[in-house]
XYZ file of C-alpha atoms in Angstrom:
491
model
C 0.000 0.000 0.000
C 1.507 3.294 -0.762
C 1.760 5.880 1.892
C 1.087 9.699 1.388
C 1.896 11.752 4.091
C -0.617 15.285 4.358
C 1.339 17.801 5.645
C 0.257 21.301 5.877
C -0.590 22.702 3.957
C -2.278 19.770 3.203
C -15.083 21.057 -2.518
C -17.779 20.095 -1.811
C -20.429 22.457 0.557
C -23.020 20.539 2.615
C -24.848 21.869 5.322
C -23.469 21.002 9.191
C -25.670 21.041 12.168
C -24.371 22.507 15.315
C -25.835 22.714 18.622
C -25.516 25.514 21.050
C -22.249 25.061 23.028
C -21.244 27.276 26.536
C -18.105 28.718 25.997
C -15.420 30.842 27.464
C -15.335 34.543 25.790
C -16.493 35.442 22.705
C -16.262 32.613 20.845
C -17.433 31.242 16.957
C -17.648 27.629 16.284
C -16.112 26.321 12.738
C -17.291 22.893 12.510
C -14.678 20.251 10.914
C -15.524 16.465 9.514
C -14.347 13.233 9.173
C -15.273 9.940 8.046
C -16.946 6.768 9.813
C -19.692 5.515 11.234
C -21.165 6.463 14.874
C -24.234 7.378 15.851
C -24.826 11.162 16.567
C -27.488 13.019 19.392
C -28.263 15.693 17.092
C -29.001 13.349 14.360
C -31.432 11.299 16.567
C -33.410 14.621 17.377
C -33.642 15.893 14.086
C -34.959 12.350 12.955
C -37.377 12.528 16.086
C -38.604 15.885 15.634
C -39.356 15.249 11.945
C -41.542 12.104 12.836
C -43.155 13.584 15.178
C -43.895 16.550 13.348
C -45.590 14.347 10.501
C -47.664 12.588 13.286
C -48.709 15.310 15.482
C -48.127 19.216 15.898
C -45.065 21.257 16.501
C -45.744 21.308 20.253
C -45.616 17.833 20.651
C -41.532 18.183 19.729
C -39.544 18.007 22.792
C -36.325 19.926 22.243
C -33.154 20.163 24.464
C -33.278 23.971 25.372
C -30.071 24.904 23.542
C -31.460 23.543 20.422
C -33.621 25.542 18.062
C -36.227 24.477 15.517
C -36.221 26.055 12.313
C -40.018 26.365 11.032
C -39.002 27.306 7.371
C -37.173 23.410 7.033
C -38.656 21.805 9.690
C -35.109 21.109 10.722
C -33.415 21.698 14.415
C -30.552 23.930 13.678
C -28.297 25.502 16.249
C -28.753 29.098 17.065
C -25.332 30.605 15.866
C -23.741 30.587 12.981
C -22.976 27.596 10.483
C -19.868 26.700 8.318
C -20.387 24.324 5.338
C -17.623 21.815 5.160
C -16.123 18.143 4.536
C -13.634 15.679 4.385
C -13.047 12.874 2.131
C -10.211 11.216 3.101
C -10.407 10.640 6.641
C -6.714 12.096 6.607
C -7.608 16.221 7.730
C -9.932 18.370 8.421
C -10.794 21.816 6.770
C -13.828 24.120 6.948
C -14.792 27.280 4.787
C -13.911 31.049 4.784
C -14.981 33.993 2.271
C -13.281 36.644 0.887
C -13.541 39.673 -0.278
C -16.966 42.054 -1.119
C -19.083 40.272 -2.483
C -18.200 37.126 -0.507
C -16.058 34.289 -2.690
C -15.832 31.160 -0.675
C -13.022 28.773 -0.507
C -12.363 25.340 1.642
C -9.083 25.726 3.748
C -7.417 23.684 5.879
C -6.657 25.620 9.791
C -3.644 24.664 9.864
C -1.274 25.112 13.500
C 1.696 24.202 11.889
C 2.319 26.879 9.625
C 1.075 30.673 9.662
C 0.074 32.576 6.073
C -3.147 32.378 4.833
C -3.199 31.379 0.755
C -5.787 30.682 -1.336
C -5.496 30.263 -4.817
C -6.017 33.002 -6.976
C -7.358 33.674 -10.910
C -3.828 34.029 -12.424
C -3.071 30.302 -11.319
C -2.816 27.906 -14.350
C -1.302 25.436 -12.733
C -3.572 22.098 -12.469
C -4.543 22.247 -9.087
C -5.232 25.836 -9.243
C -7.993 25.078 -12.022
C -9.462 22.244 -9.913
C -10.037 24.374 -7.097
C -12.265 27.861 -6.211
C -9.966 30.613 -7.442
C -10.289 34.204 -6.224
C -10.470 37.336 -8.296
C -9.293 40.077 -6.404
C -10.864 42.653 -9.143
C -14.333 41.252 -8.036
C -13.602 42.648 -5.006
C -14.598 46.110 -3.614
C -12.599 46.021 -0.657
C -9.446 44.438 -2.185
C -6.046 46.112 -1.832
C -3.051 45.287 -3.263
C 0.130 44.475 -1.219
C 2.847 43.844 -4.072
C 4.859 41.273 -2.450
C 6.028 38.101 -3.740
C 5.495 34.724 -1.509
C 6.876 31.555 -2.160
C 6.667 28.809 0.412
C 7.534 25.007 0.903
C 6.112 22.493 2.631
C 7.079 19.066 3.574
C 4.609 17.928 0.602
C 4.855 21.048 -1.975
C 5.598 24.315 -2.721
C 2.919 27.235 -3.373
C 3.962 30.770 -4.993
C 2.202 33.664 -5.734
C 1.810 37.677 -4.242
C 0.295 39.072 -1.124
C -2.861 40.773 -1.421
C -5.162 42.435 1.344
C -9.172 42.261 1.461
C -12.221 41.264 3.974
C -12.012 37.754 5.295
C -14.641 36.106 7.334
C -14.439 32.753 9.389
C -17.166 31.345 11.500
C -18.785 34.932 11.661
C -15.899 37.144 12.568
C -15.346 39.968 9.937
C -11.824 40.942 9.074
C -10.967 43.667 7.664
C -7.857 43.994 5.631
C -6.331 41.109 6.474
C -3.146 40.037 4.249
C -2.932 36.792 2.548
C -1.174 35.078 -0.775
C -2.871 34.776 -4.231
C -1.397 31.664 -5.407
C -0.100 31.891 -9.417
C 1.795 28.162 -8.942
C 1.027 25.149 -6.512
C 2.550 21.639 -6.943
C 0.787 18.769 -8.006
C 0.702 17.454 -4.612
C -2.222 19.715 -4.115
C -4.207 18.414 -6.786
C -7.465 16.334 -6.873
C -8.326 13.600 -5.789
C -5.575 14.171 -3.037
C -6.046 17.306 -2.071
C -9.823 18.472 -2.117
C -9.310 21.989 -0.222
C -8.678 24.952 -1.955
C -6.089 26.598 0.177
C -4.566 27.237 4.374
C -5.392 29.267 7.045
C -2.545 29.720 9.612
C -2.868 29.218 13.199
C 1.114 29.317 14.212
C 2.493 32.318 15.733
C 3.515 35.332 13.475
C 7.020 34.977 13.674
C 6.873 32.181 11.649
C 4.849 33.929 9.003
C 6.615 34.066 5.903
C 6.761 37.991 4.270
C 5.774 39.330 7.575
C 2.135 38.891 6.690
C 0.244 39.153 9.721
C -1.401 35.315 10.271
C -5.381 36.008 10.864
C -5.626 34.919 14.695
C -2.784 37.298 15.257
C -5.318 39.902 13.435
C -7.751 39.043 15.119
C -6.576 39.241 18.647
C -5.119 42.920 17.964
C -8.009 44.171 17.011
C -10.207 42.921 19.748
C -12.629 40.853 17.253
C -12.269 37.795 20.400
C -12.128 37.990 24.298
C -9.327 35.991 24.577
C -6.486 35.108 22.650
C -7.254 31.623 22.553
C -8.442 28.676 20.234
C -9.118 25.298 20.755
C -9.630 22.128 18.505
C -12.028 19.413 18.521
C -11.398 16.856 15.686
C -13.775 13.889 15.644
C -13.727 10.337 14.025
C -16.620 8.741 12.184
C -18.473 8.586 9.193
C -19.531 12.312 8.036
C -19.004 13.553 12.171
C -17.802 16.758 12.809
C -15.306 18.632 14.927
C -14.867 22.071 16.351
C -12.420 24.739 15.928
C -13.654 27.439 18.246
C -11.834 31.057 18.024
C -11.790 33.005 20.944
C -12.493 30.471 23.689
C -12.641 26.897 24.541
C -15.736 24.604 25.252
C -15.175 22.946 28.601
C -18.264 20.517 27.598
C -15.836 19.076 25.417
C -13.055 17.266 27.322
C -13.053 15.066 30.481
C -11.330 16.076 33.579
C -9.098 19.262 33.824
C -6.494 20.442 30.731
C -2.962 19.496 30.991
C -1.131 22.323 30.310
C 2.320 22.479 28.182
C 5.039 25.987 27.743
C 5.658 26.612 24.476
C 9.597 25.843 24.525
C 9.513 27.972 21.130
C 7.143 30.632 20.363
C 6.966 30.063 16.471
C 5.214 26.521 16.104
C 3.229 25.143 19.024
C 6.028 23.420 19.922
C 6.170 21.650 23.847
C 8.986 19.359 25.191
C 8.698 15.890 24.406
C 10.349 13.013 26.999
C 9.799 9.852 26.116
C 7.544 6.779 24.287
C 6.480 4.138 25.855
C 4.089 1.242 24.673
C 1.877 -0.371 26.379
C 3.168 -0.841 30.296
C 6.381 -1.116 29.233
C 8.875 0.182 31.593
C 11.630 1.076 28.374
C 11.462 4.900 26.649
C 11.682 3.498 22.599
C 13.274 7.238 22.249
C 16.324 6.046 24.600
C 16.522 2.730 22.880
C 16.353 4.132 19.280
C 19.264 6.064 19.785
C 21.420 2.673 20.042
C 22.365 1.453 16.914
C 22.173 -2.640 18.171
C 18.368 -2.046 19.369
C 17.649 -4.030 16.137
C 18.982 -6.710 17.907
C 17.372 -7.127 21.118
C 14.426 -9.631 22.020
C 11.268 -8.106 20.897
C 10.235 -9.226 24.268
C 12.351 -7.675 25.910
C 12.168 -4.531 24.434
C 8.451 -4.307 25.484
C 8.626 -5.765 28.962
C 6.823 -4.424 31.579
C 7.778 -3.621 35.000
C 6.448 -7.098 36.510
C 7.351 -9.315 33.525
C 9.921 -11.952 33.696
C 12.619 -10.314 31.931
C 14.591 -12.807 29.613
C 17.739 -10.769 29.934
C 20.423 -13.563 31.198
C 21.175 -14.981 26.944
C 20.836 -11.590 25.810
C 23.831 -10.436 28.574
C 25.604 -13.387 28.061
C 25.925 -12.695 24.828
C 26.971 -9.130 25.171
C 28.991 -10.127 27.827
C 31.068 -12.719 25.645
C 30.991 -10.676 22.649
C 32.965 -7.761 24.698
C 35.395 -10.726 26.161
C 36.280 -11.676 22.394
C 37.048 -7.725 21.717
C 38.908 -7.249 24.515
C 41.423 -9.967 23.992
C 41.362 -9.085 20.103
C 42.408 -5.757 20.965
C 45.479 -6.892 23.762
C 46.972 -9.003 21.025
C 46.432 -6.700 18.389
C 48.817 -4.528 21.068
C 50.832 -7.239 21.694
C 51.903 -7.585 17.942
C 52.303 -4.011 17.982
C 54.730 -3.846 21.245
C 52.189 -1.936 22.755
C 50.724 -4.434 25.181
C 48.197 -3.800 28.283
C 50.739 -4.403 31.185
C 47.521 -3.959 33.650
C 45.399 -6.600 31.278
C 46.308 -9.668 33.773
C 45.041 -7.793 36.564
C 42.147 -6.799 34.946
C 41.716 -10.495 34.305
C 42.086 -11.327 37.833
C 39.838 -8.608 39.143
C 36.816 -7.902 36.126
C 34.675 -4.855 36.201
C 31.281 -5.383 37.621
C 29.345 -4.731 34.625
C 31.707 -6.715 31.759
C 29.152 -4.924 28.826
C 28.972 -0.628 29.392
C 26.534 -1.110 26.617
C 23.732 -3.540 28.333
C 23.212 -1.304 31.074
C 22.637 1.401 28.272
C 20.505 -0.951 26.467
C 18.414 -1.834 30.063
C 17.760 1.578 31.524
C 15.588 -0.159 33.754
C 16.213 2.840 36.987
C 17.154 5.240 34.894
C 15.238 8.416 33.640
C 17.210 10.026 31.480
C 15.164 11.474 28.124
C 16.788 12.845 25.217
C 16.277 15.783 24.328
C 13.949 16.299 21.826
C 10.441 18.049 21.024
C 7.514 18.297 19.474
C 4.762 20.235 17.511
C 1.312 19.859 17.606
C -0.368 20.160 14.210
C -3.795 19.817 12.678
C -2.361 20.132 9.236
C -0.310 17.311 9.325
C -2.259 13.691 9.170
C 0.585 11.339 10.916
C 3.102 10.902 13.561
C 6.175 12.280 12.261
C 9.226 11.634 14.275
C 13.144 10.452 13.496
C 14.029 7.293 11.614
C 15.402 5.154 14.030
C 12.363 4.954 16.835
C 9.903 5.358 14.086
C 11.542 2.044 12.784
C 11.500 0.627 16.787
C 7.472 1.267 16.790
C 7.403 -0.497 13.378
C 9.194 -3.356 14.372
C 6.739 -3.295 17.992
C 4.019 -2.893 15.909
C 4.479 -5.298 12.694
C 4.102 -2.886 9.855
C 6.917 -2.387 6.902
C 9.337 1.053 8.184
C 9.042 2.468 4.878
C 5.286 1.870 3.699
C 3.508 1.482 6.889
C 1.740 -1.463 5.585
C 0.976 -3.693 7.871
C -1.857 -6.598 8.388
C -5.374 -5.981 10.025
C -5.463 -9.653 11.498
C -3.914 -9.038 14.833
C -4.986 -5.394 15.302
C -6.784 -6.588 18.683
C -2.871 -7.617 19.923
C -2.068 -4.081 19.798
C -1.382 -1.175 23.093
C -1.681 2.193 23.333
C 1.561 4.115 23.059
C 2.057 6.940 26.067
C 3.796 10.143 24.874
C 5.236 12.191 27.581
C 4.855 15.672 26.596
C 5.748 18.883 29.200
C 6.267 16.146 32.337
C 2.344 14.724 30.955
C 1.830 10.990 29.391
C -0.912 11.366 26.482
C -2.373 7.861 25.225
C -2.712 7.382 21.410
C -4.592 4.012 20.901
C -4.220 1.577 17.995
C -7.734 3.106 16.421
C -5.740 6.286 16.410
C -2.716 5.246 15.026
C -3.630 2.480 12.774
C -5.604 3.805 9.964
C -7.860 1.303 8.352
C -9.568 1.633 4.899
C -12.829 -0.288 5.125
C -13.369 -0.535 1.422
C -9.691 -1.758 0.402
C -10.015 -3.739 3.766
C -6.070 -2.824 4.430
C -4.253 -1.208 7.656
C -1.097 1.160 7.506
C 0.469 2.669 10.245
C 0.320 6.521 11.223
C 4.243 6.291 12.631
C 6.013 8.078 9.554
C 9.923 8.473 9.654
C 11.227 11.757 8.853
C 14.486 12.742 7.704
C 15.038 16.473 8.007
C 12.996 17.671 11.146
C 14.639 18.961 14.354
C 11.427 17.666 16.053
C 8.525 15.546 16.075
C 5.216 16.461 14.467
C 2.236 15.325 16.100
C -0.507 15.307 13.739
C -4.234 14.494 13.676
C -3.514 10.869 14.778
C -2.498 12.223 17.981
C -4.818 15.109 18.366
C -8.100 13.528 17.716
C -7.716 11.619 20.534
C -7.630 15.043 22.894
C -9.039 18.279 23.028
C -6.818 20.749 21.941
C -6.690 24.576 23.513
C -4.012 26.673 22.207
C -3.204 30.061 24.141
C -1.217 32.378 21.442
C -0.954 35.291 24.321
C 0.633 32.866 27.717
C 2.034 30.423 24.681
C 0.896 27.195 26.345
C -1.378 24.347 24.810
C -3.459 22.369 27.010
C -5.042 18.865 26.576
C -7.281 17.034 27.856
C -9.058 13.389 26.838
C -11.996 14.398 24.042
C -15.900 14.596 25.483
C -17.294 15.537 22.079
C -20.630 13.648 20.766
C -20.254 12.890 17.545
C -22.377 14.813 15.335
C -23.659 13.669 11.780
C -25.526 14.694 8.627
């Protein structure tokens, strides 16, 4: 099976329920969609208020008192605004924007891992620019032209283009002049079927904005259009659900238990410390043992012990133990021949050194806590679990799927643990259904563990973040998480 990965900046317009949510500040809802199959409380009540509409009269619906009923369509619709969306890969997430005056609408992904807002614009010939909502600035009243050239790569593509200035609008908040990119190239990576947005909408902090463009939240939160400087995710997983990205707030009806809270180490991605991997109960951190080349080596079973399993560990030291012997006296007559030779080896001979293999106790950390040091970033526009070669090939090899395609068989997907992440001093849980992804029409599994070759840090993507919900603070520079409480919602 071949493997794409979606990275930032990794359509079709149907109508998404919402239902009225209490939230901190002023706050706009932007649902987001996956694909699966659950069943969905909103769903239920609109079916239940249409039957019993046909049976009886309107007053005979009973409706949760946050949830309105719309007499035109007979429908129960929430009472703020809506955004049209969807997703047809069940690898991101991406709702709708308009701009300029009159309104031209275009699918972006909201992306935390980068921070321009593009969108393709008329002068684009490339393919994917004529598969995809285009916008013509010259149709716009309120445009304004900004004269700079943008050019940006991504770990999938590169976009060009120029900057440009007009009205955006997301989830009911009006900005006014905000600056963006018209796009007059894009790579082929953003081209149907793969990619089925039209463009990105930035959510990382404005230092990493490229051309100094100011990223929209950052707009937004200087000119007082929200409370608080604050966002917060909510990505779902089933069949046509939805998620959340709220601006301005965070829903506390939509976690369990209180929000773990993370510094930003770095205040250009949302990037937190990251200390360690552990799977299942295991009492080894994978990112310590990845770092030792002979890792391959070691018992499988042994590499995933737990703290009360019967370690196998006297053949495996043995082994290492003998193997350094052999060295050793390879090296003293290698000295020997050379007239150099170890006038202290008898003694050493006589009198051995506790631990006769340096390397086992590296290999068996089993009291130590040392992490490496290392970090990662949490982003929505990134589908997988990015991280460096060697552990991603350890979780592989824990895991049974191929290192390089992430194939791997559905039969024993029951077998399989949770990984723990330590992240800011916190373990986070990803579970098999979030790191496995399963296509139910091919019938095949791949793993979400991707190796990476040229980042200084791990990417956390939507495998990861689905699980939690996700608040991220742009003015203390902290992200919180906390296990997801969201019912899913379908159309």
């Amino acid at each position: 099976m071949k493997r794409s990965v979606i990275i930032a900046p990794l359509a079709l317009l149907l109508a998404s329920p919402m239902y009225h949510v209490q939230a901190f500040g002023k706050a706009v809802s932007i649902p987001l969609q996956r694909s699966f199959n659950r069943n969905n409380n909103i769903l239920t009540t609109r079916r239940q208020a249409r039957a019993r509409l046909s049976q009886n009269s309107k007053q005979m619906i009973q409706l949760a008192p946050d949830v309105d009923f719309d007499e035109d369509t007979h429908d129960v619709e929430p009472d703020f605004g809506q955004v049209r969306l969807t997703d047809a890969t069940d690898t991101y997430y991406y709702g709708v924007i308009s701009v300029g005056t009159p309104s031209q609408n275009f699918t972006v992904t909201f992306d935390t891992g980068s921070a321009n807002m593009w969108i393709p614009g008329v002068r684009c010939t490339s393919k994917a620019c004529l598969q995809h909502n285009r916008y013509d600035h010259e149709l716009s009243s309120t445009y304004q032209p900004l004269n700079g050239q943008f050019a940006i790569q991504y770990g999938t593509g590169e976009v060009r283009g120029f900057t440009s200035q007009d009205t955006v609008r997301v989830g009911g908040i009006t900005i006014k002049d905000q600056p963006f990119a018209e796009t007059i190239s894009e790579d082929e990576v953003f081209e149907l079927p793969d990619t089925e947005f039209d463009g990105l909408f930035g959510l990382a902090f404005k230092s990493l904005a490229s051309g100094g463009l100011v990223p929209p939240m950052s707009k937004m939160i200087e000119e007082a259009l929200v409370d608080e400087p604050v966002f917060a995710f909510a990505l779902s997983q089933g069949h046509r659900s939805f998620g959340e990205l709220l601006l301005g707030g965070y829903n506390e009806l939509h976690y369990k238990g209180d929000l773990r809270w993370m510094r930003v180490i770095r205040s250009k991605y949302w990037q937190v410390s990251m200390e360690g991997i552990w799977y299942g109960d295991g009492k080894f951190n994978l990112l310590s043992l990845s770092k030792d080349q002979d890792v391959s080596k070691m018992p499988l079973d042994l590499i995933v012990a737990s703290e009360t399993d019967a370690i196998p560990t006297d053949i495996w030291h043995q082994e290492k133990a003998d193997e350094a012997k052999e060295k050793a006296r390879i090296k003293a007559r290698k000295k020997a021949k050379e007239g150099d030779y170890d006038m202290d080896l008898d003694e050493k001979r006589r009198h051995p050194p506790k631990d006769a293999s340096p390397k086992i106790k590296k290999l068996l950390p089993t009291q130590s806590n040392d992490a490496p040091e290392t970090s990662a970033i949490m982003d929505t526009g990134t589908s997988f679990l990015l991280g460096d070669p060697n552990s991603i090939k350890l979780i592989s090899r824990i895991i049974g799927a191929d290192f390089r395609t992430g194939d791997m068989s559905c039969a024993h997907l029951s077998d399989l643990k949770s990984f723990w992440i330590s992240l800011g001093g916190f373990k986070f849980e990803i579970a098999p259904e979030h790191y496995v992804y399963r296509d139910p029409v091919k019938k095949t599994c791949s793993s979400a563990w991707v190796p990476s070759y040229d980042s200084p840090f791990w990417v956390l993507g939507d495998s990861f973040l689905r699980a939690y919900y996700a608040v991220f603070d742009m003015k203390e520079k902290k992200v919180g998480l906390a296990p997801i409480n969201m019912p899913l919602r379908h159309f």
